Tab-separated table of C-alpha atoms in Angstrom:
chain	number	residue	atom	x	y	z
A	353	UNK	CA	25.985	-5.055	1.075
A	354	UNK	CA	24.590	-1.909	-0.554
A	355	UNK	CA	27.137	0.581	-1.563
A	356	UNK	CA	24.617	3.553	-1.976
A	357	UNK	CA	25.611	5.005	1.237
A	358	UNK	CA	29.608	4.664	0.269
A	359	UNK	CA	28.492	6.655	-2.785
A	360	UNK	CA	26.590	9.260	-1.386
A	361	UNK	CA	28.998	9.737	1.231
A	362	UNK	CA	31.792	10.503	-1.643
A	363	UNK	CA	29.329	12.334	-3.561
A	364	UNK	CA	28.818	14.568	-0.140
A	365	UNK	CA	32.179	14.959	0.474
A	366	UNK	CA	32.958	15.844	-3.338
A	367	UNK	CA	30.231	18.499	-2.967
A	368	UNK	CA	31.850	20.308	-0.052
A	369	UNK	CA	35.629	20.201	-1.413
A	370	UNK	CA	34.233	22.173	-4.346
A	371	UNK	CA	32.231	24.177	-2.337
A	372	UNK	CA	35.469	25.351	-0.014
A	373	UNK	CA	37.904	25.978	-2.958
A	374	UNK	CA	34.900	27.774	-5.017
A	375	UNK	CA	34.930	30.300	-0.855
A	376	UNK	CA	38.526	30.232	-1.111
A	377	UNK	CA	38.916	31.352	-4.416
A	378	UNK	CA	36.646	34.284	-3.859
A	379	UNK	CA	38.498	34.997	-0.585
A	380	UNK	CA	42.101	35.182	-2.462
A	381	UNK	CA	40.237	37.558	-5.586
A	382	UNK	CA	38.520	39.813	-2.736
A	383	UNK	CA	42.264	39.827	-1.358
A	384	UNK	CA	43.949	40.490	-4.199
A	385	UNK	CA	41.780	43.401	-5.258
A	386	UNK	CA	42.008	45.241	-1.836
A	387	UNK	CA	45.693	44.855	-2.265
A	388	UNK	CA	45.119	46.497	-5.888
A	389	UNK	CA	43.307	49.021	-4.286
A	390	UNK	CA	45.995	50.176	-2.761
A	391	UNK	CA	47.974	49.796	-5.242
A	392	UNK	CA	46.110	52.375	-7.190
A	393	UNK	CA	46.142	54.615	-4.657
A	394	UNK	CA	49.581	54.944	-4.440
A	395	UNK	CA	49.897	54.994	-8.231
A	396	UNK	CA	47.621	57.788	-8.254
A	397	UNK	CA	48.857	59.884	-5.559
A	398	UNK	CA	52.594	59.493	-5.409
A	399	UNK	CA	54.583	61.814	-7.909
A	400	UNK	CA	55.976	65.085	-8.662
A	401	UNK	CA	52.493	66.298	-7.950
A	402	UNK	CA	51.746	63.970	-4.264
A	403	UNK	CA	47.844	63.663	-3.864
A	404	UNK	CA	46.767	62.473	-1.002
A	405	UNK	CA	43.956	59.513	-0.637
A	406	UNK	CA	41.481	62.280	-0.231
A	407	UNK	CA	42.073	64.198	-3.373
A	408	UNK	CA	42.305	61.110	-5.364
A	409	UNK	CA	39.228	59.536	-4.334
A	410	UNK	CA	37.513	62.844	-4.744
A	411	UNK	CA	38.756	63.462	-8.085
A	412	UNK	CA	37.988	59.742	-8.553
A	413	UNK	CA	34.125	60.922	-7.762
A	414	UNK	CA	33.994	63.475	-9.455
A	415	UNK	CA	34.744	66.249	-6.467
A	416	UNK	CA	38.299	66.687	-7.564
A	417	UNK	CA	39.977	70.450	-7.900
A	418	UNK	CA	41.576	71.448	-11.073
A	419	UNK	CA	44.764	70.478	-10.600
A	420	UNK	CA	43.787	66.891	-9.053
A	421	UNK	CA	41.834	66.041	-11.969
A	422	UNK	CA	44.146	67.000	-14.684
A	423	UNK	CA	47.075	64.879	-12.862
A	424	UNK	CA	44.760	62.051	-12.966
A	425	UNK	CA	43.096	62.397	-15.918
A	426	UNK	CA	46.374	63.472	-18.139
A	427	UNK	CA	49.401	61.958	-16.584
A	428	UNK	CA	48.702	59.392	-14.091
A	429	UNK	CA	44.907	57.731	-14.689
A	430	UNK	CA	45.820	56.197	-18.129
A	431	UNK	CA	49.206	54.902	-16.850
A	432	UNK	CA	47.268	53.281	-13.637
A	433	UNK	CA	44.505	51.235	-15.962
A	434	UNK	CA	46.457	50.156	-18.841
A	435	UNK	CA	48.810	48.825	-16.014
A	436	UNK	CA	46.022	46.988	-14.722
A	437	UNK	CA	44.467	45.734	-18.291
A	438	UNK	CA	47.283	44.741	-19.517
A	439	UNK	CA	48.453	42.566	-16.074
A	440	UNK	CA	45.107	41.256	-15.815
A	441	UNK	CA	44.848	40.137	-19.558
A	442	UNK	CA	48.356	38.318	-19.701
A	443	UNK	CA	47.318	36.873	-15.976
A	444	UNK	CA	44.364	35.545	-17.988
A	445	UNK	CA	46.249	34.652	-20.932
A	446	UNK	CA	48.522	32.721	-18.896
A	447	UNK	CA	46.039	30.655	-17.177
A	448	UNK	CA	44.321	29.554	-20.110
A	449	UNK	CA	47.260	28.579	-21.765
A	450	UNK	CA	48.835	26.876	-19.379
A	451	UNK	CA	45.635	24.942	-18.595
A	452	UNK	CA	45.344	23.849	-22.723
A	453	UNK	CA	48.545	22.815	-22.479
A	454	UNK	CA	48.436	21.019	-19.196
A	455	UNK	CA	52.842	22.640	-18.690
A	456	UNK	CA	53.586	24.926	-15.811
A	457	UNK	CA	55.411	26.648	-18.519
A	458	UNK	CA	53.424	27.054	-21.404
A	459	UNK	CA	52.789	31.085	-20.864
A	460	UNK	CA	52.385	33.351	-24.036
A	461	UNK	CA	56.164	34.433	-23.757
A	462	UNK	CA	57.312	30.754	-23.872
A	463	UNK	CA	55.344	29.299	-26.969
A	464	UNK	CA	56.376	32.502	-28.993
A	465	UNK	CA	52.906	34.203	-29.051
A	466	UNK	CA	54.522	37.424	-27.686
A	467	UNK	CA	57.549	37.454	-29.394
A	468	UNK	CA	55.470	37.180	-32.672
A	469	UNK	CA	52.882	40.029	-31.638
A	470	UNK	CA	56.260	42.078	-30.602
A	471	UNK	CA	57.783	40.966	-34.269
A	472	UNK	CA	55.177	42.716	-36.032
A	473	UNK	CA	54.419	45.919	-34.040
A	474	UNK	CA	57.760	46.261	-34.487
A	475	UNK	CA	57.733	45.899	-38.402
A	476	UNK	CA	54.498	48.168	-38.075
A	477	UNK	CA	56.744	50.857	-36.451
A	478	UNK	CA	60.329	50.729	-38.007
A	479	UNK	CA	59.129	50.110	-41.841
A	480	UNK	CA	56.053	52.569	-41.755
A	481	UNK	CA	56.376	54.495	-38.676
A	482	UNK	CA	52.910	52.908	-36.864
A	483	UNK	CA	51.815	54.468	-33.312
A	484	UNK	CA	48.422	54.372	-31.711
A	485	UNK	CA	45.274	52.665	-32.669
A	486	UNK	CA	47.272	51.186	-36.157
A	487	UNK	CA	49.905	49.245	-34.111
A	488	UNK	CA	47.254	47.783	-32.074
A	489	UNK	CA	45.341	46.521	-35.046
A	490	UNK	CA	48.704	45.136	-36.527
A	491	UNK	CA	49.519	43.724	-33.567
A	492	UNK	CA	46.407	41.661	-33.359
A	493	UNK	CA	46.798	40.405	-36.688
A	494	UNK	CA	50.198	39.494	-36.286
A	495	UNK	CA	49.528	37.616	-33.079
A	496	UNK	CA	46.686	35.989	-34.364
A	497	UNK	CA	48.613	34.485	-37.849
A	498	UNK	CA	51.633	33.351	-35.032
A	499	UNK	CA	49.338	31.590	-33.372
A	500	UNK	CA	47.459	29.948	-36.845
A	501	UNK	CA	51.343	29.037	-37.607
A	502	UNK	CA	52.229	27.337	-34.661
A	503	UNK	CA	48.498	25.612	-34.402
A	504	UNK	CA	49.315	24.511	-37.625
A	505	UNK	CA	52.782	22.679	-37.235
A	506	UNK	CA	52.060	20.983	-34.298
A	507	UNK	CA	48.392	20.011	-35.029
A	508	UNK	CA	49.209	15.702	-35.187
A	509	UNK	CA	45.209	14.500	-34.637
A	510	UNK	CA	45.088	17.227	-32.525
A	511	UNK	CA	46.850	19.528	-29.940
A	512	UNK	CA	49.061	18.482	-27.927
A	513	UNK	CA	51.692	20.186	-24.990
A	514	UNK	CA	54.659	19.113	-25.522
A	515	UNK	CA	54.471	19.895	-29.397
A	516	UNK	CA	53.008	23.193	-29.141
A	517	UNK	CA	55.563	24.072	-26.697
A	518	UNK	CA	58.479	22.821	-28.695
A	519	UNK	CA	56.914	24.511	-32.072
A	520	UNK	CA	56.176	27.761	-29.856
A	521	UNK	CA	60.359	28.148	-29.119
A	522	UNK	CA	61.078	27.763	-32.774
A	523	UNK	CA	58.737	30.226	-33.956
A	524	UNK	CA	59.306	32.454	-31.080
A	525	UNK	CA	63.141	32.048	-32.363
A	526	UNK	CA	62.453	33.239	-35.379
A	527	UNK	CA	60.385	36.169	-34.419
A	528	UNK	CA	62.894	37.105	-32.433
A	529	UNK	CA	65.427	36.878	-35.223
A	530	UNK	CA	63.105	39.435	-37.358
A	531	UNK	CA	63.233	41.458	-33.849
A	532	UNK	CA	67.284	42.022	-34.361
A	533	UNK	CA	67.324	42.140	-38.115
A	534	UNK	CA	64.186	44.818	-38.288
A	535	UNK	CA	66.349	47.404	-35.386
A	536	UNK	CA	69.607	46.690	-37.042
A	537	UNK	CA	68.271	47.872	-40.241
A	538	UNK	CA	66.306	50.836	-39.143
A	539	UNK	CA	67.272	54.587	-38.507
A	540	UNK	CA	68.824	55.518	-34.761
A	541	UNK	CA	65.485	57.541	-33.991
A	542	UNK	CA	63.444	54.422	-34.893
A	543	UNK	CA	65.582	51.927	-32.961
A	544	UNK	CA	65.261	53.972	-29.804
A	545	UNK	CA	61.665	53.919	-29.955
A	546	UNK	CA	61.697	50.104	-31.035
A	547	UNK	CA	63.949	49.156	-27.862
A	548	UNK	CA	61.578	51.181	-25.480
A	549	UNK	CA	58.595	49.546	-26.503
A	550	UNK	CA	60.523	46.211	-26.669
A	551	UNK	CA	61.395	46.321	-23.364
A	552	UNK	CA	57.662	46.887	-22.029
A	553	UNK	CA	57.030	50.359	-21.047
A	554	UNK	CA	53.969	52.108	-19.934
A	555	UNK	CA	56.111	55.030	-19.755
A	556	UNK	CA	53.646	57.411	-23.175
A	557	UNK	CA	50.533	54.753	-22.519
A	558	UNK	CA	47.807	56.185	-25.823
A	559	UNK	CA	44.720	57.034	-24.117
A	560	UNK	CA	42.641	55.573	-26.806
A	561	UNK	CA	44.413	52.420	-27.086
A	562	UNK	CA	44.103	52.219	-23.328
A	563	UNK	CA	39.913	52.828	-24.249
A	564	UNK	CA	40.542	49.910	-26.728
A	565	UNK	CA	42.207	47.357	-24.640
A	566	UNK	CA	39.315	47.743	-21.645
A	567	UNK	CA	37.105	47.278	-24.479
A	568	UNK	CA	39.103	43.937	-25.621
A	569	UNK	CA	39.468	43.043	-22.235
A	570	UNK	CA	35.707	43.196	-20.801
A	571	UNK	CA	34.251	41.425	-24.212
A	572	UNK	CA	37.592	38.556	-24.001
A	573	UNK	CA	37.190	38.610	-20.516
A	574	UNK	CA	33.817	37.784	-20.615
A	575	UNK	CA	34.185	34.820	-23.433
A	576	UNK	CA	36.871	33.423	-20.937
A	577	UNK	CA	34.845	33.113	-17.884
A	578	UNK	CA	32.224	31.653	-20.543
A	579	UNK	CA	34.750	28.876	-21.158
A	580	UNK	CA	36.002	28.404	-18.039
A	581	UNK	CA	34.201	25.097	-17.343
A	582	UNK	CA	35.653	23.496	-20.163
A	583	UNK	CA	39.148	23.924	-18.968
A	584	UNK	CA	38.508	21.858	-15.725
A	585	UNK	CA	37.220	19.209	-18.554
A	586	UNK	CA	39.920	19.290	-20.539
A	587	UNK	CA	42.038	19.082	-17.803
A	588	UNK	CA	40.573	15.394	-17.036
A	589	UNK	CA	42.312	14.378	-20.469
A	590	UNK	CA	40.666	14.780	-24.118
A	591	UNK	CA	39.152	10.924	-23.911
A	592	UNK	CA	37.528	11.875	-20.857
A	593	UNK	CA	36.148	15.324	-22.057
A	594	UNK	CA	35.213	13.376	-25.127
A	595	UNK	CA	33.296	11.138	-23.325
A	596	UNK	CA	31.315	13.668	-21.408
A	597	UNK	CA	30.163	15.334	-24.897
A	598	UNK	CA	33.089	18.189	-25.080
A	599	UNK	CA	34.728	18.556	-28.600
A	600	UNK	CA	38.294	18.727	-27.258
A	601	UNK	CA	40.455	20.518	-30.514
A	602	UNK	CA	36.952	22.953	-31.025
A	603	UNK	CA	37.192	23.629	-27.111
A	604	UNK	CA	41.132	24.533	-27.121
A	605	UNK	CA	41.428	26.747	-30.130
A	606	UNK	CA	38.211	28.806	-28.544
A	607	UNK	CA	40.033	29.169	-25.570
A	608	UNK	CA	43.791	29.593	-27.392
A	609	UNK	CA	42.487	32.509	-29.594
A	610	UNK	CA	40.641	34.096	-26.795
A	611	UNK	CA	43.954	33.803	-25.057
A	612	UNK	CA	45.961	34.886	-27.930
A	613	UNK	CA	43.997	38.342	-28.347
A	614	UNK	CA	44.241	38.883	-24.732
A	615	UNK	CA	48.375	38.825	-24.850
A	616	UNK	CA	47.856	40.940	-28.925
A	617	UNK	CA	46.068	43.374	-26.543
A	618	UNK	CA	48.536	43.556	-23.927
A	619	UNK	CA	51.668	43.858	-26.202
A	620	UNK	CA	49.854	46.423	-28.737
A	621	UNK	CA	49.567	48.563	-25.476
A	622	UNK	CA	52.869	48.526	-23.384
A	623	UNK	CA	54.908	46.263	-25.605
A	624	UNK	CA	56.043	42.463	-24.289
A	625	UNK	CA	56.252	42.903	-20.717
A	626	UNK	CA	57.664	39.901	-19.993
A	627	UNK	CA	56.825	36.829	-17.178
A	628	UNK	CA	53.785	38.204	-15.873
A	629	UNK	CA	51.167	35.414	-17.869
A	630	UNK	CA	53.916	33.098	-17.048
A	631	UNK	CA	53.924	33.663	-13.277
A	632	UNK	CA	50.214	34.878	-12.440
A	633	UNK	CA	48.108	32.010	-12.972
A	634	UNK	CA	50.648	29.686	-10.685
A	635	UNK	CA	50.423	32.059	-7.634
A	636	UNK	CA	46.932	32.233	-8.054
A	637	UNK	CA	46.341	28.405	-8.568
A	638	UNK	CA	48.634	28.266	-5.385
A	639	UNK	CA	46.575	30.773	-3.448
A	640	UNK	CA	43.144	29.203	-4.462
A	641	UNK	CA	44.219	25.251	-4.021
A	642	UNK	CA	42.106	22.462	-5.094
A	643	UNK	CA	44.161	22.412	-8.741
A	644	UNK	CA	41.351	24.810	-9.728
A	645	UNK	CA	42.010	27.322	-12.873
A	646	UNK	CA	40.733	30.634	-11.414
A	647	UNK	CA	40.659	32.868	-13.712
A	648	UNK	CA	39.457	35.944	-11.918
A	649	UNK	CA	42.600	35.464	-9.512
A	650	UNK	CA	44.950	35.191	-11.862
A	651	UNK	CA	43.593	38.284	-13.817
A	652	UNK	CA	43.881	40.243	-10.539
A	653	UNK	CA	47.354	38.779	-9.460
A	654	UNK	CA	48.799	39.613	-13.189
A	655	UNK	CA	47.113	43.041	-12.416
A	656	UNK	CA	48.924	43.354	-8.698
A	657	UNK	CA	52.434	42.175	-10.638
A	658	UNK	CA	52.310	44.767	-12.913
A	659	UNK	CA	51.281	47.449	-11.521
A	660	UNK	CA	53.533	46.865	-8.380
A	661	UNK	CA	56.426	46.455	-10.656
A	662	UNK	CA	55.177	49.637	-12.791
A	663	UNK	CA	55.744	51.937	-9.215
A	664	UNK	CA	59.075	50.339	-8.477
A	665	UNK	CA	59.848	50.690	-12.362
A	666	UNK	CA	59.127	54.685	-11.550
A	667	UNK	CA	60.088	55.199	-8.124
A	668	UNK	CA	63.149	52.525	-7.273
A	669	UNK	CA	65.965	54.899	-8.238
A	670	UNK	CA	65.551	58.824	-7.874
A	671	UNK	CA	65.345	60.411	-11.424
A	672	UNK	CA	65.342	57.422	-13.600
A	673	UNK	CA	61.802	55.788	-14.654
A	674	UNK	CA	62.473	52.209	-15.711
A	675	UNK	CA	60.102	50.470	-18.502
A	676	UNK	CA	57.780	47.622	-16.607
A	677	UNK	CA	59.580	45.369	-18.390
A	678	UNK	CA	63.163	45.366	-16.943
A	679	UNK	CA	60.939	44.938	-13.479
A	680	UNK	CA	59.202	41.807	-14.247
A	681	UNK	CA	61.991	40.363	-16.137
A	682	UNK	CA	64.144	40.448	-12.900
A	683	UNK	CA	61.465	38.997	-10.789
A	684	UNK	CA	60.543	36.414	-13.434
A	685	UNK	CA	63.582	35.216	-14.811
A	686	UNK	CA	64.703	33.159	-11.656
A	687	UNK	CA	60.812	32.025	-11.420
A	688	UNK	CA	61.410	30.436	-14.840
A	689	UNK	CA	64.802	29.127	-13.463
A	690	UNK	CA	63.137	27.412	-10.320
A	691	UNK	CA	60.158	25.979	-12.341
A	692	UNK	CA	62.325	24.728	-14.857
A	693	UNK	CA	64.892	23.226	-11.672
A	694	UNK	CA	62.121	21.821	-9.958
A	695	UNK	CA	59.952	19.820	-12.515
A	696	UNK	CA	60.845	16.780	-14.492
């Protein structure tokens, strides 16, 4: 008996699964940026100064009065997109780490990327006084030698989860040791700062390192969706992608470091707001199905976390504005809790 019908039939039936997830996943990112929509809306208009929908889409246009346009311009615009750059780059970050490291929990906060980017802004600011466009260049660099250092000790013939997680808390550990010795040893006035930006804030965004990160973020962004192929290859095992002509270690550093600068970016901007590339890309894969990555959806779901938490952060309790951080930490910490409760 021929089988060439049994194959073609599988084939056919392949063909239409990936067909459906590839609809449903740009159902859920149409979703999520409708919800983000509104999200900026609200951002935009609710304040001291309310705006209605009206004036903010006209200023938006370009058809905005004077006092519409310097609210959004000045105050509330930059807050708005680096809340939205720097959700949608850890939401990205998070899915392409997690999807190297084949671990639910394998986010930039957990393998100690973040806590070494937030180790040396915060040398940058407490031993020479850095702000601006200098801590996000020292930032960058630090992130990017934390991540050489942890490649590094738990390269064995290549990289593998479960070591670079493991490696990840130990460095992070240590970074986070610097963390307490660097604010116990600097002036009152330089510890205040340190603990606001520690704690995530978006509270005195720069404008130009805002103009930086969506720089960052559209040229990373770019290299990720680039990449994204070779993650659903790499997730068939490194034999396998071996097999089909992928250089597995080559493959996962490309996609590490283009990670890695995507979380440097996001911490240079509003310090480590924490959970959000831990959480994003699992709601997303949930919302897509099919066990694809989606990175698009997880960008715009870390972008719809933060953000959302950024407008309770300012609005939850009358007269006290919260950093972004203390949000997402309350939401994520039991997330992290229930991951760790439910897997093996």
């Amino acid at each position: 008996m021929s089988t060439t019908p049994i194959r073609t039939t599988a084939r056919g039936t392949r063909d239409v699964r990936r067909r459906g997830a590839a609809r449903r996943e740009v159902l859920v990112l149409a979703g999520a940026l409708v919800v983000l929509l509104g999200l900026v809306l609200v951002g935009l208009g609710v304040g001291d100064i309310p705006l209605s929908p009206g004036q903010v889409l006209g200023a938006l246009l370009g058809r905005g009065d004077t006092v519409s346009d310097f609210v959004l311009g000045q105050l509330r615009g930059p807050r708005v997109l680096a809340a939205l750059l720097v959700g949608a780059s850890l939401g990205t970050a998070g899915a392409i780490v997690q999807s190297v490291v084949r671990n639910p929990i394998a986010s930039p906060d957990i393998i100690g990327i973040t806590a070494g980017a937030s180790a040396s802004g915060l040398v940058a600011i407490v031993l020479f006084g850095a702000s601006g466009v200098a801590l996000f260049g020292v930032v960058l660099v630090g992130a990017v030698t934390v991540a050489v250092l942890i490649a590094a000790l738990a390269w064995r013939r290549g990289i593998t989860g479960n070591r670079v997680v493991l490696v990840g808390v130990g460095v992070g550990a240590v970074s986070l040791s610097i963390t307490g010795w660097l604010l116990t040893s600097g002036s009152v006035q330089q510890a205040g700062t340190a603990l606001l930006w520690l704690s995530g804030s978006l509270n005195a965004v720069d404008r130009v390192v805002v103009g930086a990160l969506l720089v960052g973020f559209v040229v990373l962004m770019a290299l990720a969706l680039l990449q994204a192929p070779r993650l659903g290859v790499l997730s068939l095992g490194d034999e396998v992608a071996a097999s089909l002509g992928l250089r597995p270690d080559r493959a996962k550093v490309l996609l590490l470091l283009t990670a890695v600068l995507l979380t440097a970016g996001a911490v240079a901007t509003a310090g480590p707001v924490s959970f959000v590339a831990l959480m994003a890309a699992p709601i997303a894969r949930r919302l897509v199905g099919g066990g694809r990555t989606a990175l698009g959806p997880a960008a715009a779901v870390g972008a719809v976390v933060t953000l959302g938490s950024d407008l309770v952060a300012q609005f939850a309790l009358p007269g006290v504005t919260l950093p972004v951080g203390v949000v997402t930490g309350v939401v994520g910490a039991p997330y992290l809790l229930w991951l760790l409760a439910r897997g093996r």
